Short mmCIF file of C-alpha atoms and ligand atoms in Angstrom, two decimals:
data_model
loop_
_atom_site.label_atom_id
_atom_site.label_comp_id
_atom_site.label_asym_id
_atom_site.label_seq_id
_atom_site.Cartn_x
_atom_site.Cartn_y
_atom_site.Cartn_z
CA UNK A 1 7.21 11.24 12.33
CA UNK A 2 3.47 12.35 11.16
CA UNK A 3 3.43 13.45 7.83
CA UNK A 4 0.96 11.70 5.98
CA UNK A 5 -1.48 14.03 4.07
CA UNK A 6 -4.76 14.25 1.95
CA UNK A 7 -5.57 10.24 2.55
CA UNK A 8 -8.14 8.77 0.35
CA UNK A 9 -9.56 5.61 1.54
CA UNK A 10 -11.02 2.98 -0.73
CA UNK A 11 -12.54 0.44 1.34
CA UNK A 12 -15.66 1.46 -0.18
CA UNK A 13 -14.73 1.07 -3.62
CA UNK A 14 -13.71 -2.35 -2.18
CA UNK A 15 -16.83 -3.16 -0.19
CA UNK A 16 -18.99 -2.51 -3.64
CA UNK A 17 -16.49 -4.76 -5.83
CA UNK A 18 -17.02 -7.45 -3.26
CA UNK A 19 -20.71 -6.81 -3.14
CA UNK A 20 -20.69 -7.11 -6.91
CA UNK A 21 -18.89 -10.36 -6.80
CA UNK A 22 -21.14 -12.26 -4.35
CA UNK A 23 -24.24 -10.90 -6.47
CA UNK A 24 -22.74 -12.16 -9.35
CA UNK A 25 -22.52 -9.10 -11.27
CA UNK A 26 -18.58 -9.69 -12.05
CA UNK A 27 -16.72 -12.97 -11.95
CA UNK A 28 -13.52 -13.77 -10.03
CA UNK A 29 -11.21 -13.47 -13.32
CA UNK A 30 -12.82 -9.89 -13.33
CA UNK A 31 -11.08 -9.08 -10.20
CA UNK A 32 -8.32 -11.52 -9.44
CA UNK A 33 -6.25 -10.12 -12.47
CA UNK A 34 -2.85 -9.19 -10.42
CA UNK A 35 -0.13 -8.39 -13.00
CA UNK A 36 3.07 -10.67 -12.68
CA UNK A 37 4.72 -7.02 -11.66
CA UNK A 38 2.33 -6.06 -9.25
CA UNK A 39 2.81 -9.59 -7.93
CA UNK A 40 6.81 -9.66 -8.20
CA UNK A 41 6.47 -5.99 -6.31
CA UNK A 42 4.41 -7.81 -3.56
CA UNK A 43 7.11 -10.68 -3.02
CA UNK A 44 10.03 -8.51 -3.02
CA UNK A 45 8.73 -5.01 -1.67
CA UNK A 46 5.79 -5.87 0.17
CA UNK A 47 4.59 -5.59 3.24
CA UNK A 48 2.70 -8.95 4.80
CA UNK A 49 -0.32 -8.39 6.79
CA UNK A 50 -2.79 -10.07 9.20
CA UNK A 51 -5.84 -9.71 6.94
CA UNK A 52 -7.26 -12.52 5.16
CA UNK A 53 -8.12 -12.23 1.56
CA UNK A 54 -11.49 -11.92 0.86
CA UNK A 55 -11.88 -13.92 -1.97
CA UNK A 56 -9.85 -17.23 -1.34
CA UNK A 57 -9.66 -17.08 2.46
CA UNK A 58 -6.71 -19.16 2.34
CA UNK A 59 -4.08 -16.56 1.95
CA UNK A 60 -3.30 -13.35 4.12
CA UNK A 61 -3.15 -9.94 1.81
CA UNK A 62 0.15 -8.29 1.10
CA UNK A 63 0.63 -4.59 0.73
CA UNK A 64 2.44 -3.31 -2.19
CA UNK A 65 3.14 0.48 -1.49
CA UNK A 66 3.84 2.53 -5.15
CA UNK A 67 5.48 5.67 -5.02
CA UNK A 68 4.62 8.80 -7.62
CA UNK A 69 6.34 12.41 -7.83
CA UNK A 70 8.33 14.54 -9.95
CA UNK A 71 11.14 14.37 -7.39
CA UNK A 72 11.44 10.85 -7.84
CA UNK A 73 12.42 11.05 -11.40
CA UNK A 74 13.14 7.61 -12.49
CA UNK A 75 11.96 6.39 -9.58
CA UNK A 76 8.64 7.02 -10.07
CA UNK A 77 6.19 4.42 -10.22
CA UNK A 78 8.27 1.53 -8.50
CA UNK A 79 7.32 -0.26 -5.45
CA UNK A 80 8.98 0.61 -2.35
CA UNK A 81 9.16 -1.50 1.16
CA UNK A 82 7.47 0.22 4.03
CA UNK A 83 10.58 1.05 5.87
CA UNK A 84 11.55 2.76 3.18
CA UNK A 85 8.82 5.27 3.20
CA UNK A 86 9.79 7.56 6.46
CA UNK A 87 13.57 7.91 4.92
CA UNK A 88 12.22 9.04 1.43
CA UNK A 89 9.69 11.44 3.31
CA UNK A 90 12.79 13.15 5.01
CA UNK A 91 14.55 14.03 1.87
CA UNK A 92 11.87 14.60 -0.46
CA UNK A 93 9.21 17.51 -0.46
CA UNK A 94 6.82 15.93 -1.67
CA UNK A 95 5.25 12.61 -3.30
CA UNK A 96 2.33 10.17 -3.42
CA UNK A 97 1.99 6.96 -2.40
CA UNK A 98 -0.62 4.26 -3.23
CA UNK A 99 -0.96 0.92 -1.29
CA UNK A 100 -2.36 -1.95 -3.03
CA UNK A 101 -3.58 -5.08 -1.43
CA UNK A 102 -2.94 -8.19 -3.24
CA UNK A 103 -3.46 -12.39 -2.59
CA UNK A 104 -0.66 -14.30 -3.74
CA UNK A 105 -2.82 -17.10 -3.86
CA UNK A 106 -5.63 -16.10 -6.15
CA UNK A 107 -4.36 -12.63 -7.60
CA UNK A 108 -7.13 -10.48 -5.83
CA UNK A 109 -5.79 -6.89 -5.95
CA UNK A 110 -7.13 -3.67 -5.02
CA UNK A 111 -6.65 -0.12 -4.29
CA UNK A 112 -6.27 0.18 -0.39
CA UNK A 113 -5.68 3.79 0.09
CA UNK A 114 -3.56 6.86 -1.32
CA UNK A 115 -1.59 9.70 0.78
CA UNK A 116 0.84 12.15 0.48
CA UNK A 117 4.24 12.13 2.12
CA UNK A 118 7.16 14.21 2.19
CA UNK A 119 8.99 17.33 4.02
CA UNK A 120 6.25 19.89 2.90
CA UNK A 121 4.05 18.44 5.28
CA UNK A 122 6.11 18.92 8.40
CA UNK A 123 5.63 22.38 8.31
CA UNK A 124 2.03 22.25 8.92
CA UNK A 125 0.37 22.01 12.38
CA UNK A 126 -0.99 18.83 14.11
CA UNK A 127 0.15 15.23 13.42
CA UNK A 128 -2.04 13.55 11.08
CA UNK A 129 -2.79 9.68 10.81
CA UNK A 130 -1.42 7.71 8.14
CA UNK A 131 2.15 7.66 7.48
CA UNK A 132 2.94 7.65 11.27
CA UNK A 133 1.48 4.56 11.20
CA UNK A 134 3.74 3.23 8.53
CA UNK A 135 6.51 4.71 10.16
CA UNK A 136 5.54 2.85 13.30
CA UNK A 137 5.38 -0.33 11.56
CA UNK A 138 8.07 -0.19 9.34
CA UNK A 139 10.23 0.34 13.38
CA UNK A 140 8.53 -2.59 14.54
CA UNK A 141 9.59 -4.21 11.33
CA UNK A 142 13.07 -3.59 11.84
CA UNK A 143 12.91 -4.37 15.75
CA UNK A 144 11.35 -8.14 14.06
CA UNK A 145 14.48 -8.04 11.76
CA UNK A 146 16.61 -7.60 14.83
CA UNK A 147 15.42 -10.22 16.67
CA UNK A 148 15.84 -12.84 14.38
ZN1 ZN B 1 -6.68 -14.77 -2.49
#
């Protein structure tokens, strides 16, 4: 299932922040400011990654997926687990996903990417990158779950 579209990648912005940090133009206090809400979302709905935190290098980053869209009503702005996204994408016409990386060790956080999901994309032509990977990862996650 490949429905992700209008993917915006924020890795350039992230590199710029890290450059500023290493150059001393900003302090770690400025970039390691994850709110308690974001950290809770990471704990309860986050997707563990194999990527080391670029700041403390002692913890792996967790990805949090926030969903936005008119159809979501009171659920808009909530964090959802990666496994829930393909289900939502089948039931809703269109919603926006913001992926935020957060380090539970030092509170580093940064926007990773944003993209659109939903049934509206299914009618369009060829497969696109992004949430298909999310769907695949979610499936793998369930498989890991099943093996326990
Ligand atoms: Zn860290």
